[in-house]
């Protein structure tokens, strides 16, 4: 369905190549004509189907159904663009505060290859010198993708795109000759460079909220018109821009959430490490040398307590490093004759009971010392795993 973005010149080149190839190999005028039609039909089969466009308009829509109507806007807004001798441009939409808040969630970088491809496509499809993707902010509009224009931004009061933010239902703004239209004839961009005469812009509409972010537009230095089918194409280009911006927003949301979780984990680790007492979190696993207990058996003697977290206090007590402790069995740190302490902890864990226990540990140097363990079972409901925390 994206083939309608291809410039008309490209379609002609494809047809010409088909003609030249078939004339060279087939030598038959009838075959040449047939193959050329096939090339054309293959391209047009990818054009938008007759029916309804994603924005709600059908491919048989009239110009009046698609276009922004200033007479309708006049019932809701003061659409006189001149206030005294000052050109003020489009009024602010009634939902401006919500619109600006929605804009803050979008990450639009200066260099965006995808948007640049869309504006290049827009310029060639509509055969205009300028195509832009602009987002309208508080007092400025920024051109986040531009083709045929050097400026990166302009004041909001001179913005044509700002008018697309106003209609209750999204409509395309079509200005056939800006120099003769009341709302634009005094615009500095019409009276001076780039001397805009023709403008067609489709609003960028946020799908869930209906808020307008800006527009994708094509601009010409001379007056012209545009048929309804081309206006529909412009609306579809606007849909593609919004889809791309939404994907970038979602990606940025998950990136920020992951960054926040990482920071929270770091803060928790710093808090845990601040305790002078040793603290470890252990997970119940099947013993490495014993099979899983058969059904109906208790199986507690085949379970092992594996340390998945140890704070700085525990490392100082035992003299081991973090790499030596992480994912190691608790038995490694128990005194040689302390096997029964391990079984007590496993039994307590299986019964999900908290309690205090005395246990003899040994350091990396081989020395032993007694500690009191405060045991608190933890249940990981997502993965159905049982963990135990010990404060010693």
mmCIF file of C-alpha atoms in Angstrom:
data_model
loop_
_atom_site.group_PDB
_atom_site.id
_atom_site.type_symbol
_atom_site.label_atom_id
_atom_site.label_comp_id
_atom_site.label_asym_id
_atom_site.label_seq_id
_atom_site.Cartn_x
_atom_site.Cartn_y
_atom_site.Cartn_z
ATOM 1 C CA UNK A 1 0.000 0.000 0.000
ATOM 2 C CA UNK A 2 3.017 2.262 0.195
ATOM 3 C CA UNK A 3 3.566 2.351 -3.575
ATOM 4 C CA UNK A 4 1.474 5.509 -3.963
ATOM 5 C CA UNK A 5 4.426 7.338 -2.442
ATOM 6 C CA UNK A 6 6.463 6.725 -5.624
ATOM 7 C CA UNK A 7 6.916 9.843 -7.742
ATOM 8 C CA UNK A 8 5.022 9.948 -11.090
ATOM 9 C CA UNK A 9 8.354 10.275 -12.896
ATOM 10 C CA UNK A 10 9.417 6.940 -11.380
ATOM 11 C CA UNK A 11 6.260 5.234 -12.650
ATOM 12 C CA UNK A 12 6.952 6.611 -16.126
ATOM 13 C CA UNK A 13 10.514 5.305 -15.977
ATOM 14 C CA UNK A 14 9.272 1.832 -15.029
ATOM 15 C CA UNK A 15 6.839 1.848 -17.933
ATOM 16 C CA UNK A 16 9.519 3.121 -20.298
ATOM 17 C CA UNK A 17 11.920 0.372 -19.226
ATOM 18 C CA UNK A 18 9.192 -2.216 -19.785
ATOM 19 C CA UNK A 19 8.613 -0.819 -23.281
ATOM 20 C CA UNK A 20 12.292 -0.809 -24.165
ATOM 21 C CA UNK A 21 12.915 -4.302 -22.782
ATOM 22 C CA UNK A 22 9.929 -5.883 -24.525
ATOM 23 C CA UNK A 23 10.593 -4.081 -27.824
ATOM 24 C CA UNK A 24 14.154 -5.353 -27.769
ATOM 25 C CA UNK A 25 13.310 -8.956 -26.897
ATOM 26 C CA UNK A 26 9.852 -9.460 -28.352
ATOM 27 C CA UNK A 27 9.691 -7.109 -31.346
ATOM 28 C CA UNK A 28 5.917 -7.057 -31.147
ATOM 29 C CA UNK A 29 3.978 -3.824 -30.770
ATOM 30 C CA UNK A 30 1.024 -5.671 -29.226
ATOM 31 C CA UNK A 31 3.254 -7.365 -26.653
ATOM 32 C CA UNK A 32 4.935 -4.051 -25.838
ATOM 33 C CA UNK A 33 1.596 -2.427 -25.226
ATOM 34 C CA UNK A 34 0.424 -5.319 -23.037
ATOM 35 C CA UNK A 35 3.587 -5.428 -20.946
ATOM 36 C CA UNK A 36 3.488 -1.658 -20.442
ATOM 37 C CA UNK A 37 -0.046 -1.923 -19.136
ATOM 38 C CA UNK A 38 1.044 -4.697 -16.779
ATOM 39 C CA UNK A 39 3.781 -2.470 -15.358
ATOM 40 C CA UNK A 40 1.268 0.313 -14.869
ATOM 41 C CA UNK A 41 -1.341 -2.004 -13.359
ATOM 42 C CA UNK A 42 1.211 -3.475 -10.955
ATOM 43 C CA UNK A 43 1.955 0.012 -9.641
ATOM 44 C CA UNK A 44 -1.681 1.123 -9.419
ATOM 45 C CA UNK A 45 -2.697 -2.093 -7.666
ATOM 46 C CA UNK A 46 -0.662 -0.873 -4.689
ATOM 47 C CA UNK A 47 -2.446 2.481 -4.547
ATOM 48 C CA UNK A 48 -5.004 3.005 -1.776
ATOM 49 C CA UNK A 49 -8.053 0.884 -2.400
ATOM 50 C CA UNK A 50 -11.421 2.417 -3.031
ATOM 51 C CA UNK A 51 -13.267 2.552 0.222
ATOM 52 C CA UNK A 52 -12.406 4.224 3.484
ATOM 53 C CA UNK A 53 -9.177 5.880 4.416
ATOM 54 C CA UNK A 54 -7.735 5.455 7.922
ATOM 55 C CA UNK A 55 -8.841 8.973 8.819
ATOM 56 C CA UNK A 56 -12.463 8.149 8.085
ATOM 57 C CA UNK A 57 -12.689 9.674 4.594
ATOM 58 C CA UNK A 58 -13.458 7.534 1.578
ATOM 59 C CA UNK A 59 -11.490 7.568 -1.645
ATOM 60 C CA UNK A 60 -14.569 9.101 -3.313
ATOM 61 C CA UNK A 61 -14.625 12.014 -0.851
ATOM 62 C CA UNK A 62 -15.190 15.446 -2.295
ATOM 63 C CA UNK A 63 -12.862 18.379 -1.768
ATOM 64 C CA UNK A 64 -15.420 19.978 0.575
ATOM 65 C CA UNK A 65 -15.478 16.912 2.839
ATOM 66 C CA UNK A 66 -11.710 16.850 3.221
ATOM 67 C CA UNK A 67 -10.879 20.532 3.570
ATOM 68 C CA UNK A 68 -10.697 22.842 6.517
ATOM 69 C CA UNK A 69 -13.551 25.359 6.297
ATOM 70 C CA UNK A 70 -12.876 28.861 7.577
ATOM 71 C CA UNK A 71 -16.604 29.586 7.728
ATOM 72 C CA UNK A 72 -16.997 26.681 10.189
ATOM 73 C CA UNK A 73 -13.994 27.844 12.208
ATOM 74 C CA UNK A 74 -15.526 31.324 12.452
ATOM 75 C CA UNK A 75 -18.325 29.887 14.618
ATOM 76 C CA UNK A 76 -15.783 28.831 17.263
ATOM 77 C CA UNK A 77 -12.788 31.174 16.878
ATOM 78 C CA UNK A 78 -11.875 34.687 15.922
ATOM 79 C CA UNK A 79 -10.173 33.884 12.625
ATOM 80 C CA UNK A 80 -9.091 37.398 11.720
ATOM 81 C CA UNK A 81 -5.326 37.018 11.386
ATOM 82 C CA UNK A 82 -4.677 40.756 11.749
ATOM 83 C CA UNK A 83 -4.980 42.524 15.085
ATOM 84 C CA UNK A 84 -4.608 46.183 14.240
ATOM 85 C CA UNK A 85 -1.479 46.396 12.115
ATOM 86 C CA UNK A 86 0.053 43.197 13.511
ATOM 87 C CA UNK A 87 -0.262 39.795 11.853
ATOM 88 C CA UNK A 88 -1.096 37.313 14.639
ATOM 89 C CA UNK A 89 -1.882 34.215 12.589
ATOM 90 C CA UNK A 90 -4.023 31.312 13.827
ATOM 91 C CA UNK A 91 -5.704 31.495 17.242
ATOM 92 C CA UNK A 92 -4.813 28.957 19.905
ATOM 93 C CA UNK A 93 -6.928 25.775 19.904
ATOM 94 C CA UNK A 94 -9.209 25.277 22.880
ATOM 95 C CA UNK A 95 -7.247 22.209 24.011
ATOM 96 C CA UNK A 96 -3.848 23.908 23.712
ATOM 97 C CA UNK A 97 -2.712 22.957 27.240
ATOM 98 C CA UNK A 98 -3.446 19.253 26.643
ATOM 99 C CA UNK A 99 -1.845 19.423 23.203
ATOM 100 C CA UNK A 100 1.404 20.882 24.516
ATOM 101 C CA UNK A 101 1.519 18.296 27.294
ATOM 102 C CA UNK A 102 1.124 15.516 24.704
ATOM 103 C CA UNK A 103 3.958 16.992 22.639
ATOM 104 C CA UNK A 104 6.344 16.711 25.590
ATOM 105 C CA UNK A 105 6.140 12.911 25.412
ATOM 106 C CA UNK A 106 7.549 12.747 21.884
ATOM 107 C CA UNK A 107 11.249 12.399 21.183
ATOM 108 C CA UNK A 108 11.901 13.983 17.799
ATOM 109 C CA UNK A 109 15.596 14.290 17.010
ATOM 110 C CA UNK A 110 17.035 16.743 14.525
ATOM 111 C CA UNK A 111 18.178 14.007 12.161
ATOM 112 C CA UNK A 112 15.417 11.554 11.349
ATOM 113 C CA UNK A 113 16.013 9.511 8.213
ATOM 114 C CA UNK A 114 12.505 8.040 8.142
ATOM 115 C CA UNK A 115 10.812 11.451 8.257
ATOM 116 C CA UNK A 116 13.278 12.778 5.699
ATOM 117 C CA UNK A 117 12.276 9.964 3.352
ATOM 118 C CA UNK A 118 8.611 10.877 3.808
ATOM 119 C CA UNK A 119 9.146 14.560 3.069
ATOM 120 C CA UNK A 120 11.256 13.684 0.018
ATOM 121 C CA UNK A 121 8.448 11.405 -1.143
ATOM 122 C CA UNK A 122 5.892 14.150 -0.487
ATOM 123 C CA UNK A 123 7.849 16.655 -2.553
ATOM 124 C CA UNK A 124 8.126 14.321 -5.541
ATOM 125 C CA UNK A 125 4.584 12.938 -5.414
ATOM 126 C CA UNK A 126 3.019 16.387 -5.357
ATOM 127 C CA UNK A 127 5.721 17.986 -7.537
ATOM 128 C CA UNK A 128 6.385 20.889 -5.162
ATOM 129 C CA UNK A 129 9.653 22.622 -4.225
ATOM 130 C CA UNK A 130 9.122 22.375 -0.439
ATOM 131 C CA UNK A 131 7.826 19.618 1.867
ATOM 132 C CA UNK A 132 7.926 19.758 5.669
ATOM 133 C CA UNK A 133 7.034 17.859 8.828
ATOM 134 C CA UNK A 134 6.425 20.492 11.476
ATOM 135 C CA UNK A 135 5.390 20.302 15.123
ATOM 136 C CA UNK A 136 3.788 23.389 16.631
ATOM 137 C CA UNK A 137 4.944 24.336 20.125
ATOM 138 C CA UNK A 138 4.100 27.281 22.372
ATOM 139 C CA UNK A 139 5.404 30.192 20.311
ATOM 140 C CA UNK A 140 7.400 28.405 17.598
ATOM 141 C CA UNK A 141 6.950 25.729 14.983
ATOM 142 C CA UNK A 142 9.904 23.433 14.382
ATOM 143 C CA UNK A 143 10.574 21.678 11.097
ATOM 144 C CA UNK A 144 11.679 18.234 12.250
ATOM 145 C CA UNK A 145 12.062 17.186 8.641
ATOM 146 C CA UNK A 146 12.402 19.547 5.721
ATOM 147 C CA UNK A 147 13.019 19.191 2.027
ATOM 148 C CA UNK A 148 13.692 22.268 -0.093
ATOM 149 C CA UNK A 149 13.868 24.689 2.866
ATOM 150 C CA UNK A 150 16.905 25.744 4.881
ATOM 151 C CA UNK A 151 15.140 27.161 7.946
ATOM 152 C CA UNK A 152 14.697 24.860 10.954
ATOM 153 C CA UNK A 153 11.916 26.833 12.652
ATOM 154 C CA UNK A 154 9.659 29.863 12.371
ATOM 155 C CA UNK A 155 7.464 31.959 14.687
ATOM 156 C CA UNK A 156 4.105 30.383 15.420
ATOM 157 C CA UNK A 157 2.180 33.447 14.259
ATOM 158 C CA UNK A 158 3.467 32.939 10.699
ATOM 159 C CA UNK A 159 2.665 29.218 10.735
ATOM 160 C CA UNK A 160 0.246 27.862 8.145
ATOM 161 C CA UNK A 161 0.344 24.525 9.996
ATOM 162 C CA UNK A 162 -1.089 26.103 13.156
ATOM 163 C CA UNK A 163 -4.444 26.443 11.390
ATOM 164 C CA UNK A 164 -4.704 22.643 11.056
ATOM 165 C CA UNK A 165 -4.828 22.393 14.880
ATOM 166 C CA UNK A 166 -8.207 24.112 15.101
ATOM 167 C CA UNK A 167 -11.012 22.062 13.451
ATOM 168 C CA UNK A 168 -13.043 19.788 15.697
ATOM 169 C CA UNK A 169 -12.498 16.976 13.183
ATOM 170 C CA UNK A 170 -9.125 16.655 11.404
ATOM 171 C CA UNK A 171 -9.185 18.442 8.061
ATOM 172 C CA UNK A 172 -6.603 19.223 5.405
ATOM 173 C CA UNK A 173 -5.730 22.894 4.956
ATOM 174 C CA UNK A 174 -5.587 23.800 1.253
ATOM 175 C CA UNK A 175 -4.492 27.307 0.286
ATOM 176 C CA UNK A 176 -4.490 27.660 -3.502
ATOM 177 C CA UNK A 177 -3.282 31.275 -3.570
ATOM 178 C CA UNK A 178 -2.159 32.704 -0.238
ATOM 179 C CA UNK A 179 -1.769 36.218 -1.657
ATOM 180 C CA UNK A 180 -5.520 36.471 -2.241
ATOM 181 C CA UNK A 181 -6.859 34.699 0.893
ATOM 182 C CA UNK A 182 -7.867 36.839 3.839
ATOM 183 C CA UNK A 183 -6.106 34.776 6.522
ATOM 184 C CA UNK A 184 -2.756 34.610 4.708
ATOM 185 C CA UNK A 185 -2.315 37.617 2.411
ATOM 186 C CA UNK A 186 -0.567 39.625 5.173
ATOM 187 C CA UNK A 187 1.583 36.716 6.406
ATOM 188 C CA UNK A 188 5.286 37.662 6.380
ATOM 189 C CA UNK A 189 6.046 34.336 4.630
ATOM 190 C CA UNK A 190 3.719 35.402 1.816
ATOM 191 C CA UNK A 191 4.866 39.021 1.588
ATOM 192 C CA UNK A 192 8.513 38.008 1.918
ATOM 193 C CA UNK A 193 10.762 34.928 1.499
ATOM 194 C CA UNK A 194 9.935 32.193 0.708
ATOM 195 C CA UNK A 195 6.909 33.965 -0.910
ATOM 196 C CA UNK A 196 4.458 31.134 -0.282
ATOM 197 C CA UNK A 197 1.513 30.965 -2.635
ATOM 198 C CA UNK A 198 0.310 27.345 -2.456
ATOM 199 C CA UNK A 199 0.038 25.312 0.740
ATOM 200 C CA UNK A 200 -1.505 21.914 1.508
ATOM 201 C CA UNK A 201 -1.113 20.471 4.996
ATOM 202 C CA UNK A 202 -2.573 17.408 6.734
ATOM 203 C CA UNK A 203 -2.651 17.424 10.559
ATOM 204 C CA UNK A 204 -0.674 14.922 12.597
ATOM 205 C CA UNK A 205 -3.386 13.452 14.824
ATOM 206 C CA UNK A 206 -2.595 11.422 17.931
ATOM 207 C CA UNK A 207 -4.721 8.252 17.514
ATOM 208 C CA UNK A 208 -5.962 7.784 21.083
ATOM 209 C CA UNK A 209 -6.575 11.397 22.053
ATOM 210 C CA UNK A 210 -7.284 13.095 18.724
ATOM 211 C CA UNK A 211 -4.851 15.870 19.690
ATOM 212 C CA UNK A 212 -3.027 17.589 16.806
ATOM 213 C CA UNK A 213 0.743 17.699 17.043
ATOM 214 C CA UNK A 214 1.535 19.542 13.827
ATOM 215 C CA UNK A 215 1.320 18.734 10.139
ATOM 216 C CA UNK A 216 3.010 17.367 7.050
ATOM 217 C CA UNK A 217 2.729 19.866 4.251
ATOM 218 C CA UNK A 218 3.780 20.733 0.720
ATOM 219 C CA UNK A 219 4.452 24.300 -0.416
ATOM 220 C CA UNK A 220 4.822 26.016 -3.780
ATOM 221 C CA UNK A 221 5.840 29.501 -4.894
ATOM 222 C CA UNK A 222 3.024 29.688 -7.420
ATOM 223 C CA UNK A 223 -0.749 29.293 -7.092
ATOM 224 C CA UNK A 224 -2.155 25.863 -7.871
ATOM 225 C CA UNK A 225 -4.841 23.426 -6.805
ATOM 226 C CA UNK A 226 -5.004 19.804 -5.682
ATOM 227 C CA UNK A 227 -7.600 17.126 -6.372
ATOM 228 C CA UNK A 228 -9.298 15.071 -3.665
ATOM 229 C CA UNK A 229 -7.273 11.895 -4.354
ATOM 230 C CA UNK A 230 -4.013 13.766 -3.710
ATOM 231 C CA UNK A 231 -5.427 15.183 -0.501
ATOM 232 C CA UNK A 232 -6.139 11.631 0.649
ATOM 233 C CA UNK A 233 -2.538 10.665 -0.112
ATOM 234 C CA UNK A 234 -1.362 13.573 2.001
ATOM 235 C CA UNK A 235 -3.527 12.372 4.889
ATOM 236 C CA UNK A 236 -2.018 8.908 4.613
ATOM 237 C CA UNK A 237 1.457 10.403 4.733
ATOM 238 C CA UNK A 238 0.378 12.158 7.925
ATOM 239 C CA UNK A 239 -0.722 8.788 9.347
ATOM 240 C CA UNK A 240 2.729 7.352 8.597
ATOM 241 C CA UNK A 241 4.409 10.267 10.376
ATOM 242 C CA UNK A 242 2.242 9.766 13.478
ATOM 243 C CA UNK A 243 2.872 6.007 13.494
ATOM 244 C CA UNK A 244 6.612 6.657 13.418
ATOM 245 C CA UNK A 245 6.470 9.271 16.175
ATOM 246 C CA UNK A 246 4.349 6.951 18.332
ATOM 247 C CA UNK A 247 6.847 4.106 17.957
ATOM 248 C CA UNK A 248 9.684 6.409 18.966
ATOM 249 C CA UNK A 249 7.656 7.613 21.961
ATOM 250 C CA UNK A 250 6.986 4.043 23.119
ATOM 251 C CA UNK A 251 10.645 3.136 22.693
ATOM 252 C CA UNK A 252 11.692 6.167 24.708
ATOM 253 C CA UNK A 253 9.122 5.330 27.416
ATOM 254 C CA UNK A 254 10.508 1.819 27.899
ATOM 255 C CA UNK A 255 14.083 3.105 27.808
ATOM 256 C CA UNK A 256 13.323 5.618 30.547
ATOM 257 C CA UNK A 257 11.465 3.011 32.595
ATOM 258 C CA UNK A 258 14.395 0.598 32.347
ATOM 259 C CA UNK A 259 16.732 3.412 33.357
ATOM 260 C CA UNK A 260 14.503 4.229 36.338
ATOM 261 C CA UNK A 261 14.406 0.590 37.454
ATOM 262 C CA UNK A 262 18.182 0.403 37.134
ATOM 263 C CA UNK A 263 18.556 3.501 39.312
ATOM 264 C CA UNK A 264 16.122 2.129 41.863
ATOM 265 C CA UNK A 265 18.044 -1.144 42.018
ATOM 266 C CA UNK A 266 21.263 0.788 42.496
ATOM 267 C CA UNK A 267 19.713 2.801 45.347
ATOM 268 C CA UNK A 268 18.473 -0.373 47.017
ATOM 269 C CA UNK A 269 21.925 -1.929 46.730
ATOM 270 C CA UNK A 270 23.495 1.172 48.252
ATOM 271 C CA UNK A 271 20.957 1.076 51.083
ATOM 272 C CA UNK A 272 21.549 -2.635 51.730
ATOM 273 C CA UNK A 273 25.314 -2.176 51.647
ATOM 274 C CA UNK A 274 25.049 0.578 54.246
ATOM 275 C CA UNK A 275 24.113 -1.988 56.926
ATOM 276 C CA UNK A 276 27.002 -3.203 59.092
ATOM 277 C CA UNK A 277 25.113 -6.489 59.573
ATOM 278 C CA UNK A 278 25.410 -9.125 56.923
ATOM 279 C CA UNK A 279 22.379 -9.573 54.670
ATOM 280 C CA UNK A 280 21.917 -12.282 52.052
ATOM 281 C CA UNK A 281 19.037 -13.370 49.821
ATOM 282 C CA UNK A 282 19.017 -17.070 48.974
ATOM 283 C CA UNK A 283 16.958 -19.031 46.491
ATOM 284 C CA UNK A 284 15.781 -22.596 46.979
ATOM 285 C CA UNK A 285 17.114 -24.822 44.213
ATOM 286 C CA UNK A 286 17.441 -28.530 43.548
ATOM 287 C CA UNK A 287 20.695 -29.865 44.939
ATOM 288 C CA UNK A 288 23.368 -30.172 42.264
ATOM 289 C CA UNK A 289 24.218 -33.797 43.004
ATOM 290 C CA UNK A 290 20.783 -35.174 43.803
ATOM 291 C CA UNK A 291 17.800 -35.775 41.593
ATOM 292 C CA UNK A 292 14.479 -34.085 42.164
ATOM 293 C CA UNK A 293 12.506 -35.704 44.976
ATOM 294 C CA UNK A 294 10.010 -38.257 43.791
ATOM 295 C CA UNK A 295 6.345 -37.427 44.049
ATOM 296 C CA UNK A 296 4.975 -37.892 47.539
ATOM 297 C CA UNK A 297 8.357 -37.518 49.272
ATOM 298 C CA UNK A 298 9.320 -34.511 51.308
ATOM 299 C CA UNK A 299 12.527 -34.003 49.373
ATOM 300 C CA UNK A 300 13.886 -31.319 51.688
ATOM 301 C CA UNK A 301 17.280 -33.005 51.830
ATOM 302 C CA UNK A 302 17.693 -32.599 48.061
ATOM 303 C CA UNK A 303 17.241 -28.839 48.190
ATOM 304 C CA UNK A 304 20.053 -26.325 48.269
ATOM 305 C CA UNK A 305 20.113 -22.699 49.352
ATOM 306 C CA UNK A 306 21.870 -20.606 46.713
ATOM 307 C CA UNK A 307 22.949 -17.047 47.486
ATOM 308 C CA UNK A 308 21.714 -14.602 44.845
ATOM 309 C CA UNK A 309 22.461 -11.400 46.750
ATOM 310 C CA UNK A 310 24.929 -10.551 49.510
ATOM 311 C CA UNK A 311 25.601 -7.136 50.958
ATOM 312 C CA UNK A 312 28.926 -5.567 51.863
ATOM 313 C CA UNK A 313 28.516 -6.516 55.534
ATOM 314 C CA UNK A 314 28.377 -10.244 54.728
ATOM 315 C CA UNK A 315 31.446 -9.960 52.467
ATOM 316 C CA UNK A 316 33.394 -8.257 55.269
ATOM 317 C CA UNK A 317 32.368 -10.958 57.739
ATOM 318 C CA UNK A 318 33.460 -13.842 55.577
ATOM 319 C CA UNK A 319 36.325 -12.302 53.606
ATOM 320 C CA UNK A 320 34.917 -13.553 50.294
ATOM 321 C CA UNK A 321 34.440 -11.402 47.203
ATOM 322 C CA UNK A 322 31.105 -10.772 45.493
ATOM 323 C CA UNK A 323 31.998 -13.042 42.570
ATOM 324 C CA UNK A 324 32.825 -15.865 45.000
ATOM 325 C CA UNK A 325 29.554 -15.491 46.893
ATOM 326 C CA UNK A 326 27.062 -14.907 44.087
ATOM 327 C CA UNK A 327 25.296 -18.102 42.932
ATOM 328 C CA UNK A 328 27.168 -20.171 45.519
ATOM 329 C CA UNK A 329 25.508 -22.623 47.890
ATOM 330 C CA UNK A 330 25.206 -21.596 51.527
ATOM 331 C CA UNK A 331 26.929 -24.855 52.517
ATOM 332 C CA UNK A 332 30.188 -23.438 51.197
ATOM 333 C CA UNK A 333 30.190 -20.878 54.014
ATOM 334 C CA UNK A 334 29.068 -23.181 56.848
ATOM 335 C CA UNK A 335 31.475 -24.814 59.279
ATOM 336 C CA UNK A 336 32.277 -28.470 58.560
ATOM 337 C CA UNK A 337 29.998 -29.798 61.280
ATOM 338 C CA UNK A 338 27.133 -27.365 60.579
ATOM 339 C CA UNK A 339 25.163 -29.471 58.052
ATOM 340 C CA UNK A 340 22.205 -29.714 60.423
ATOM 341 C CA UNK A 341 21.924 -25.898 60.462
ATOM 342 C CA UNK A 342 21.425 -25.974 56.732
ATOM 343 C CA UNK A 343 18.591 -28.479 57.135
ATOM 344 C CA UNK A 344 16.926 -26.289 59.758
ATOM 345 C CA UNK A 345 16.920 -23.361 57.381
ATOM 346 C CA UNK A 346 15.494 -25.443 54.527
ATOM 347 C CA UNK A 347 12.728 -26.808 56.771
ATOM 348 C CA UNK A 348 11.857 -23.293 57.947
ATOM 349 C CA UNK A 349 11.744 -22.103 54.384
ATOM 350 C CA UNK A 350 9.472 -24.906 53.217
ATOM 351 C CA UNK A 351 7.047 -24.088 56.017
ATOM 352 C CA UNK A 352 7.268 -20.354 55.131
ATOM 353 C CA UNK A 353 7.976 -19.466 58.743
ATOM 354 C CA UNK A 354 10.164 -16.662 59.971
ATOM 355 C CA UNK A 355 12.488 -17.279 62.884
ATOM 356 C CA UNK A 356 15.853 -16.783 64.558
ATOM 357 C CA UNK A 357 18.594 -19.398 64.308
ATOM 358 C CA UNK A 358 22.173 -19.702 65.437
ATOM 359 C CA UNK A 359 24.685 -20.944 62.925
ATOM 360 C CA UNK A 360 28.463 -21.385 62.640
ATOM 361 C CA UNK A 361 30.054 -19.839 59.535
ATOM 362 C CA UNK A 362 33.618 -19.916 58.293
ATOM 363 C CA UNK A 363 35.709 -17.257 56.633
ATOM 364 C CA UNK A 364 37.789 -17.524 53.511
ATOM 365 C CA UNK A 365 40.835 -17.942 55.754
ATOM 366 C CA UNK A 366 39.230 -20.999 57.394
ATOM 367 C CA UNK A 367 38.313 -19.397 60.711
ATOM 368 C CA UNK A 368 34.852 -20.101 62.172
ATOM 369 C CA UNK A 369 32.480 -17.809 64.051
ATOM 370 C CA UNK A 370 28.938 -17.920 65.376
ATOM 371 C CA UNK A 371 26.156 -15.723 64.056
ATOM 372 C CA UNK A 372 22.456 -15.296 64.773
ATOM 373 C CA UNK A 373 20.278 -15.486 61.645
ATOM 374 C CA UNK A 374 16.966 -13.703 61.334
ATOM 375 C CA UNK A 375 15.196 -15.716 58.616
ATOM 376 C CA UNK A 376 12.369 -14.169 56.544
ATOM 377 C CA UNK A 377 10.897 -16.236 53.666
ATOM 378 C CA UNK A 378 10.023 -14.298 50.483
ATOM 379 C CA UNK A 379 7.571 -15.493 47.823
ATOM 380 C CA UNK A 380 8.107 -14.520 44.183
ATOM 381 C CA UNK A 381 4.529 -14.884 42.940
ATOM 382 C CA UNK A 382 5.382 -14.182 39.275
ATOM 383 C CA UNK A 383 7.793 -17.083 38.890
ATOM 384 C CA UNK A 384 6.503 -19.184 41.788
ATOM 385 C CA UNK A 385 9.961 -19.197 43.351
ATOM 386 C CA UNK A 386 10.647 -19.225 47.071
ATOM 387 C CA UNK A 387 13.481 -17.108 48.397
ATOM 388 C CA UNK A 388 14.751 -16.509 51.898
ATOM 389 C CA UNK A 389 16.429 -13.491 53.393
ATOM 390 C CA UNK A 390 18.844 -13.779 56.277
ATOM 391 C CA UNK A 391 20.103 -10.978 58.459
ATOM 392 C CA UNK A 392 23.110 -12.019 60.475
#
